[in-house]
PDB file of C-alpha atoms in Angstrom:
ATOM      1  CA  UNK A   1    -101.254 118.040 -76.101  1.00  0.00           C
ATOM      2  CA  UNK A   2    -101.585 115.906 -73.032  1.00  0.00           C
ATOM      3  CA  UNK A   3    -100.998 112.145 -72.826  1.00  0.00           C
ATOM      4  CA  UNK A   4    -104.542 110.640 -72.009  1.00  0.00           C
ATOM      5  CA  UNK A   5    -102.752 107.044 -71.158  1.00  0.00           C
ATOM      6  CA  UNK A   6    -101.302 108.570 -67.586  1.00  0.00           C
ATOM      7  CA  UNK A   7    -103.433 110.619 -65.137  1.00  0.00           C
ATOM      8  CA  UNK A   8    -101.947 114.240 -65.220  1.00  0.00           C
ATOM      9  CA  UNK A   9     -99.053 115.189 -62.515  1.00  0.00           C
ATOM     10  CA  UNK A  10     -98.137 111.203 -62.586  1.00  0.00           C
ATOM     11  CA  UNK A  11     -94.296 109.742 -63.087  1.00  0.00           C
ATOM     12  CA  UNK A  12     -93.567 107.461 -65.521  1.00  0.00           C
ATOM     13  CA  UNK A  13     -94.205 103.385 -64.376  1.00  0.00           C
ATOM     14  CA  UNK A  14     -90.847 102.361 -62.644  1.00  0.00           C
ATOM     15  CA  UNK A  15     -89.549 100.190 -65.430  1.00  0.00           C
ATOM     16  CA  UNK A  16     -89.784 102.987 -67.815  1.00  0.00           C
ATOM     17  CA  UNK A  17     -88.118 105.138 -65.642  1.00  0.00           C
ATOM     18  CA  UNK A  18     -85.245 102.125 -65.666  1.00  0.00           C
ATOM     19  CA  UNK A  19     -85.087 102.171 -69.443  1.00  0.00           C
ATOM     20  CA  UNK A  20     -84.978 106.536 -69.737  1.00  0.00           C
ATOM     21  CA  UNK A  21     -81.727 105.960 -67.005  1.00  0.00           C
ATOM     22  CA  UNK A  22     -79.935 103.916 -69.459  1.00  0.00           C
ATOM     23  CA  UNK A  23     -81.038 106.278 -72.649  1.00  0.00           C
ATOM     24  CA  UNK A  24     -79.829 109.680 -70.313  1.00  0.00           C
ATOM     25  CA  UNK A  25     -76.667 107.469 -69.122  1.00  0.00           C
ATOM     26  CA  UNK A  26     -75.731 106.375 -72.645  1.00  0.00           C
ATOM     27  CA  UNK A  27     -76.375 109.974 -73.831  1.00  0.00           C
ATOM     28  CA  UNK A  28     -74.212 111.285 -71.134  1.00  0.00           C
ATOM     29  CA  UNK A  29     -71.054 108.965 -72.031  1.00  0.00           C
ATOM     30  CA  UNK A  30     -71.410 110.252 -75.845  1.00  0.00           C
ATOM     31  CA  UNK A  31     -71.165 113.633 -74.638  1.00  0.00           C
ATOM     32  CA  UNK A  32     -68.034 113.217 -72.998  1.00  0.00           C
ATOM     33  CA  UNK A  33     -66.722 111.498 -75.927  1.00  0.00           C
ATOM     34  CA  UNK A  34     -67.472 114.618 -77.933  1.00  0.00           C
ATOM     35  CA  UNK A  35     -67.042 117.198 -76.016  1.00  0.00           C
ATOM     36  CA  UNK A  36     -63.424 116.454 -73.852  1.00  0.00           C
ATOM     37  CA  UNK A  37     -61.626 119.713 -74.206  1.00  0.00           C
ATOM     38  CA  UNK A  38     -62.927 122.311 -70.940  1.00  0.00           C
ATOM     39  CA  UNK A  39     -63.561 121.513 -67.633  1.00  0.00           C
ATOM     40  CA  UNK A  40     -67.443 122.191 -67.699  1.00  0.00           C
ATOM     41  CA  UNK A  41     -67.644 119.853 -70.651  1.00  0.00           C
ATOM     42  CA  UNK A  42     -66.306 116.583 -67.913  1.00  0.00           C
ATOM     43  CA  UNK A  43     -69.160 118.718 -65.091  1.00  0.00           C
ATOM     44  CA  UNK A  44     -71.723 118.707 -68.195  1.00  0.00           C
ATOM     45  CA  UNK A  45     -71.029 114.906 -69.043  1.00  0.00           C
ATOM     46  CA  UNK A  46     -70.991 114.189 -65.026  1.00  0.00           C
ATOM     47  CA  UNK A  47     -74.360 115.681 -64.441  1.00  0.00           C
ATOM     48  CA  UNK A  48     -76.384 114.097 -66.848  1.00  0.00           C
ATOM     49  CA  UNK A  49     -74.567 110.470 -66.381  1.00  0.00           C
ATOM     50  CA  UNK A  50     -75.856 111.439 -62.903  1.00  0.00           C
ATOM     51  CA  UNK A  51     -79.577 112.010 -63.710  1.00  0.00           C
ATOM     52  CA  UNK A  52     -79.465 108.951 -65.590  1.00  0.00           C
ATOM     53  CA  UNK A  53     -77.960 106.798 -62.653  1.00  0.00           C
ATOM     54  CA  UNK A  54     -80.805 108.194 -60.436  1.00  0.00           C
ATOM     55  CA  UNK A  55     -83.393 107.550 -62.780  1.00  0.00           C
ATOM     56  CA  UNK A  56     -82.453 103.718 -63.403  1.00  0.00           C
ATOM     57  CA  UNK A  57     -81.103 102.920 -59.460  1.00  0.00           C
ATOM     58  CA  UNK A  58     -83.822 104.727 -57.940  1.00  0.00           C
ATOM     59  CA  UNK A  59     -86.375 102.389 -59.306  1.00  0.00           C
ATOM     60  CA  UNK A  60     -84.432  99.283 -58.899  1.00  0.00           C
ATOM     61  CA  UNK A  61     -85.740  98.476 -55.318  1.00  0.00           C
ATOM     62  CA  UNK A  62     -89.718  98.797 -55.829  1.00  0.00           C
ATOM     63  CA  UNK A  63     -89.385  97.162 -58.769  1.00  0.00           C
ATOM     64  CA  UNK A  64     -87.774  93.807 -57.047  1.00  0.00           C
ATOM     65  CA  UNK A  65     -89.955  94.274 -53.824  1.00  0.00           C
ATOM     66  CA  UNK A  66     -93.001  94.040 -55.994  1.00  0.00           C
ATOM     67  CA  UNK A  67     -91.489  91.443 -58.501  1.00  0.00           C
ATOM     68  CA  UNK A  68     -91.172  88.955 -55.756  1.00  0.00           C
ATOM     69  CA  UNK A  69     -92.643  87.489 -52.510  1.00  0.00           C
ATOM     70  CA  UNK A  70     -92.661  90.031 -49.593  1.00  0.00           C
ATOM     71  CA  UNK A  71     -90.647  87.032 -47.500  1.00  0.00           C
ATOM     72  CA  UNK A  72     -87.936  87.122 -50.272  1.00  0.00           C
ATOM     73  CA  UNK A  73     -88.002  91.081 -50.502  1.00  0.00           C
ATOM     74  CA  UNK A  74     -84.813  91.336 -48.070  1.00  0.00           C
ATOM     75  CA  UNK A  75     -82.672  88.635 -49.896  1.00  0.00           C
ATOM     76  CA  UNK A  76     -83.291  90.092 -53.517  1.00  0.00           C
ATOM     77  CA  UNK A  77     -82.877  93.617 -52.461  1.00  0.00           C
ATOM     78  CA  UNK A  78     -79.377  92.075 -51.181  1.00  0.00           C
ATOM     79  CA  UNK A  79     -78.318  90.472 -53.992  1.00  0.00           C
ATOM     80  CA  UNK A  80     -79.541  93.862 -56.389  1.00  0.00           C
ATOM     81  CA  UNK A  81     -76.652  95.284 -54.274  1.00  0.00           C
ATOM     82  CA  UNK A  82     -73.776  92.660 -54.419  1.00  0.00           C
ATOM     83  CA  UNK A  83     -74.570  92.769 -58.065  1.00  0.00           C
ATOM     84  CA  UNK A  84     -74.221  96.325 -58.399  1.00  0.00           C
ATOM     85  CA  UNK A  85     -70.504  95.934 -56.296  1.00  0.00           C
ATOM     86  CA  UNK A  86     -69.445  93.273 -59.061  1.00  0.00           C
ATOM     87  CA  UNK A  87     -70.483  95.323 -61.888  1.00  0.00           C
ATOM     88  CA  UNK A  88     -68.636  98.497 -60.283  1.00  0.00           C
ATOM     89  CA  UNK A  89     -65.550  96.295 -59.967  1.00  0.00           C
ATOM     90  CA  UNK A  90     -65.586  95.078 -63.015  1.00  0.00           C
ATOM     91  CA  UNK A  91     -66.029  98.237 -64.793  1.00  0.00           C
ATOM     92  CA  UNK A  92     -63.283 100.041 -62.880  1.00  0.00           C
ATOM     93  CA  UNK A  93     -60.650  97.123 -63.484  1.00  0.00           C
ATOM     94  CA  UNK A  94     -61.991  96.896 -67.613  1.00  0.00           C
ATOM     95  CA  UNK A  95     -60.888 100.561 -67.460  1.00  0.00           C
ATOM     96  CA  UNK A  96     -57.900 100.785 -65.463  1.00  0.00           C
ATOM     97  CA  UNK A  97     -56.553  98.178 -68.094  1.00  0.00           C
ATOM     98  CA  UNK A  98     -57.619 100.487 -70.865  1.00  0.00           C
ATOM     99  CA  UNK A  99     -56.082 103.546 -69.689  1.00  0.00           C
ATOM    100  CA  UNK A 100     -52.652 101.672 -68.868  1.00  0.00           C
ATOM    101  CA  UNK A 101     -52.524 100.110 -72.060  1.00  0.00           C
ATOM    102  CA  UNK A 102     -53.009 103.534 -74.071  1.00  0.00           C
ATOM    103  CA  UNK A 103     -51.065 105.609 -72.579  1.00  0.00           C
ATOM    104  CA  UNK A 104     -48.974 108.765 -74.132  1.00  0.00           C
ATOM    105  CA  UNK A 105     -45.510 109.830 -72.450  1.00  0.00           C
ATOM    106  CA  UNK A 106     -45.383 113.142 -71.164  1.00  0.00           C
ATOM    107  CA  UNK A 107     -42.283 114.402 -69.170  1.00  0.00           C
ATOM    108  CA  UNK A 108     -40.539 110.888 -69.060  1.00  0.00           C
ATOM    109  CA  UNK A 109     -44.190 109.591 -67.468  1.00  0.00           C
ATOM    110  CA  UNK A 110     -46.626 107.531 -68.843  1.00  0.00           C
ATOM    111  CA  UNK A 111     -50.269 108.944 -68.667  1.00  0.00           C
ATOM    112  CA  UNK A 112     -53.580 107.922 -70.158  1.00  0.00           C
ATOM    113  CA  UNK A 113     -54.155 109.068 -73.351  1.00  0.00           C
ATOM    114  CA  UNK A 114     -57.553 110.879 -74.856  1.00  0.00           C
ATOM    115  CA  UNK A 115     -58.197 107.838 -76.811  1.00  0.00           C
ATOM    116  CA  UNK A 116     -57.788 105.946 -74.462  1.00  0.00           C
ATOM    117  CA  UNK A 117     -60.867 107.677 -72.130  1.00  0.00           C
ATOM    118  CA  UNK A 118     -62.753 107.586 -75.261  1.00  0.00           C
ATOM    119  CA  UNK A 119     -62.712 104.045 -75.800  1.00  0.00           C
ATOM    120  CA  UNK A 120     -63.585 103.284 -72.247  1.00  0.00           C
ATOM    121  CA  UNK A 121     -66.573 106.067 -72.667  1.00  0.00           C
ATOM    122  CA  UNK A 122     -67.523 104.560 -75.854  1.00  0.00           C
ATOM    123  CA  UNK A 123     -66.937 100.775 -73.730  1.00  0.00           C
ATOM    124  CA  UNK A 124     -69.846 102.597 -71.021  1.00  0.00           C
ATOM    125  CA  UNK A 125     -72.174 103.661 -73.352  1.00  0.00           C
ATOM    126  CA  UNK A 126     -72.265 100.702 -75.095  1.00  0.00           C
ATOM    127  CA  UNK A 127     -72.931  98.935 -71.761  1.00  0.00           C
ATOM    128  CA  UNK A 128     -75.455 101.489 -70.927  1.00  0.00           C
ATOM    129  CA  UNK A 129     -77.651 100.563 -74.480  1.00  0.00           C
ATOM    130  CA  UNK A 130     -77.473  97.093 -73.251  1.00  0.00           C
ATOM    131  CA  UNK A 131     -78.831  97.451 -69.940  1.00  0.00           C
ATOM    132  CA  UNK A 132     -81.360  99.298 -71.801  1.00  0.00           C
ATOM    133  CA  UNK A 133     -82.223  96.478 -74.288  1.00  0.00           C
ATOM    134  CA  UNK A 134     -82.404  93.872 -70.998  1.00  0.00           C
ATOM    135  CA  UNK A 135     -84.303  96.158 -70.077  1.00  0.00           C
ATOM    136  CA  UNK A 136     -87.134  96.457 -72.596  1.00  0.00           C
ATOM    137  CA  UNK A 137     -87.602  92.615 -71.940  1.00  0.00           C
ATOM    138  CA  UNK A 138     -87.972  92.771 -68.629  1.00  0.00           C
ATOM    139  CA  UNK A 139     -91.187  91.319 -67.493  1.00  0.00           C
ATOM    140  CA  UNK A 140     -93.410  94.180 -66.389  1.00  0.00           C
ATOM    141  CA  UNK A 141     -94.198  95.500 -62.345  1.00  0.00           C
ATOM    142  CA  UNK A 142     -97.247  93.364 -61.312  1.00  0.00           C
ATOM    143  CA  UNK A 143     -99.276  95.552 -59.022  1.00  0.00           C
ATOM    144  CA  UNK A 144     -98.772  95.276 -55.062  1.00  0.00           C
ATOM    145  CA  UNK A 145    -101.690  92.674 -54.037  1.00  0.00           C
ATOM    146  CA  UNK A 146    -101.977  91.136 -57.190  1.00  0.00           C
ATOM    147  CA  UNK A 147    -102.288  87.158 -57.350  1.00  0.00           C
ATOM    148  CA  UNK A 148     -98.844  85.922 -58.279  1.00  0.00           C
ATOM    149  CA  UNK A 149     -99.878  83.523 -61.815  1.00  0.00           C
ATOM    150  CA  UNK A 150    -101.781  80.839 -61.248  1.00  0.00           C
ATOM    151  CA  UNK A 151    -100.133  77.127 -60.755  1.00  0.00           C
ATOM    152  CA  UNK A 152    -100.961  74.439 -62.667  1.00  0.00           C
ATOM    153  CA  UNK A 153    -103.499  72.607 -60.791  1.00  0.00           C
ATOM    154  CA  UNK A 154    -102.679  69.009 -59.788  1.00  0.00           C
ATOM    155  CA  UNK A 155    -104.922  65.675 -60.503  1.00  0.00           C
ATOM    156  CA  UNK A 156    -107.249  65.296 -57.353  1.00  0.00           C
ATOM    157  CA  UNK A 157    -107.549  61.567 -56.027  1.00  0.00           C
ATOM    158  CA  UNK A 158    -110.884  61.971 -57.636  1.00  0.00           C
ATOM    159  CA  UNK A 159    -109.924  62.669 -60.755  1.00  0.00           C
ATOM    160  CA  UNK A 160    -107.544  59.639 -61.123  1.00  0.00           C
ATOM    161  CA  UNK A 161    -109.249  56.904 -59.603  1.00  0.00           C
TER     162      UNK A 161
END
């Protein structure tokens, strides 16, 4: 049976599409966790964190060109991306610490252990639930064109005196 709330052959709104990213991304880190023992299980985990990350950043810059001014389009877009560099950085450094602090000796060398990737997995898919909760309160995409909300209208000199 058809949705009747969306014309047929139509995507999802944008901010949905957000929120699906960070359910597919979530799913794909669990996965991983689970399934850690072939090759094609780290491709199978890989692809569908990938369809998740191109779900959620592939709306991210319509959604802030129409959630602000078209003169502020170009700074917001900006910071969207030095945002996303922090948050990389951060993530890689959170899990470089993990994997050196459980590590398992093998041939005199310390490597990472399983745990330890599962804990950092488990670490991403919890941070993949939350971006999905943020999400979900998220005010929603106001239309290109539309009035921005009305501002409180001042006294007039009329109205005072």
């Amino acid at each position: 049976m058809a949705r009747r709330d969306a014309p047929a052959g139509r995507a999802a709104p944008r901010g949905r599409r957000r929120m699906t990213g960070a359910v597919i991304v979530a799913a794909g880190y669990v996965v991983n966790i689970v399934l850690m023992s072939e090759v094609w299980h780290l491709i199978l985990s890989s692809c569908v964190i990938g369809a998740g990350v191109g779900f959620a950043y592939g709306a991210m810059p319509a959604l802030i060109m129409g959630a602000v001014p078209a003169s502020e389009t170009a700074a917001a877009n900006s910071l969207n991306t030095l945002m996303r560099s922090i948050g990389t950085s951060v993530a890689s450094a959170v899990a470089g610490v993990i994997l050196s602090q459980m590590t398992i000796s093998l041939g005199g060398h310390a490597l990472p252990s399983e745990n330890g990737f599962k804990v950092v997995m488990a670490i991403e898919a919890g941070a993949a639930v939350l971006a999905f909760l943020l999400a979900s309160f998220l005010p929603r995409h106001r239309p290109a064109g539309a009035p921005a909300a009305p501002a409180a209208a001042e006294p007039s000199a009329e109205a005072v005196a």
